[in-house]
């Protein structure tokens, strides 16, 4: 896999708007927070654009500026401004050869799942599923989240064992051991990519999933789509993150855990539950496209390879 360099104090982070817009007030806060981390910040033009009410510029504009950030020799790493909606729109406009030839640490999650999958498959780029500028960093990260993010960004070494914060236990849904590259991300986006050239490739890999604001019946539908598409047949193991505000409306309705037990557990793949990665208060950085080992019996996930050089 291609990898960007580990970032150092004084390096420049390019902030890009690949999806939905943000307010100027929150953007300014995010820039100040990144500068407090010790980085310089370069902001793409669409970070201050709104198109159609829910997009930060046209698909072509957003793709052009993301391509430009990879080509810009002054930019050392790239962080998405926020998620929301719109990243899948730009996939056909990206220059994957350019990106492969200019690898940089690329950070984001949620809607950015589409870009993680596209970069991994079409530019062989290892990426970082982690907090973003206006949606997270502008509002302050808790110590656990900040620690994992900065370690992944600045140290060219494996993250090692992923440890939840106190009070949040990782549990096992299916016992066993597995290893492989980590792929996946937000369930809604993984489902949306099915049947496209950017579909998440799970063959021999560890599939990570998380989501927010989805009722269990909708999660059931999306997991069923992944199952029918062969993703659980192909994967080596499953890492289940956080499910923020995903409660059933009916008292007797299935919970998210019930849905995973009904759909995913029967595949018999080693499966971890409640890894604190996703839209929750804690969102630990998780490298994609690098080797990891999963010991579901011991409730452990270990990142064996660095996402940077």
Coordinates of N, CA and C in Angstrom, one line a residue, residues 17 20-24 44-58:
X17 N -13.3 20.1 1.7 CA -14.8 19.9 1.8 C -15.2 18.9 0.8
X20 N -20.7 17.9 2.8 CA -21.6 18.9 3.2 C -20.9 20.2 3.7
X21 N -21.5 21.3 3.7 CA -20.9 22.6 4.1 C -20.9 22.8 5.6
X22 N -20.1 23.7 6.1 CA -20.0 24.1 7.5 C -20.1 25.6 7.6
X23 N -20.3 26.1 8.8 CA -20.4 27.6 9.0 C -19.0 28.1 9.1
X24 N -18.8 29.4 8.8 CA -17.5 30.1 8.9 C -17.0 30.0 10.4
X44 N -9.3 24.5 1.6 CA -9.7 24.5 0.2 C -10.9 25.5 0.1
X45 N -11.1 26.0 -1.1 CA -12.1 27.0 -1.4 C -13.5 26.6 -1.1
X46 N -13.8 25.3 -1.4 CA -15.2 24.8 -1.1 C -15.5 24.7 0.4
X47 N -14.5 24.8 1.2 CA -14.8 24.8 2.7 C -15.7 26.0 3.0
X48 N -15.8 27.0 2.1 CA -16.6 28.2 2.4 C -17.7 28.3 1.3
X49 N -18.0 27.2 0.7 CA -19.0 27.2 -0.3 C -20.3 26.5 0.1
X50 N -21.4 26.8 -0.4 CA -22.6 26.0 -0.2 C -23.3 25.9 -1.6
X51 N -23.7 24.7 -1.9 CA -24.4 24.4 -3.2 C -25.6 23.5 -2.9
X52 N -26.7 24.1 -3.3 CA -28.0 23.3 -3.1 C -28.4 23.1 -1.7
X53 N -27.8 23.8 -0.8 CA -28.2 23.7 0.6 C -27.5 22.7 1.4
X54 N -27.1 21.5 0.8 CA -26.5 20.4 1.6 C -25.2 20.0 1.0
X55 N -24.6 20.7 0.1 CA -23.3 20.4 -0.5 C -22.4 21.5 -0.4
X56 N -21.1 21.2 -0.3 CA -20.0 22.3 -0.3 C -19.4 22.4 -1.7
X57 N -20.2 22.9 -2.6 CA -19.8 23.0 -4.0 C -20.3 21.9 -4.9
X58 N -20.1 22.0 -6.2 CA -20.5 21.0 -7.1 C -19.6 19.8 -7.0

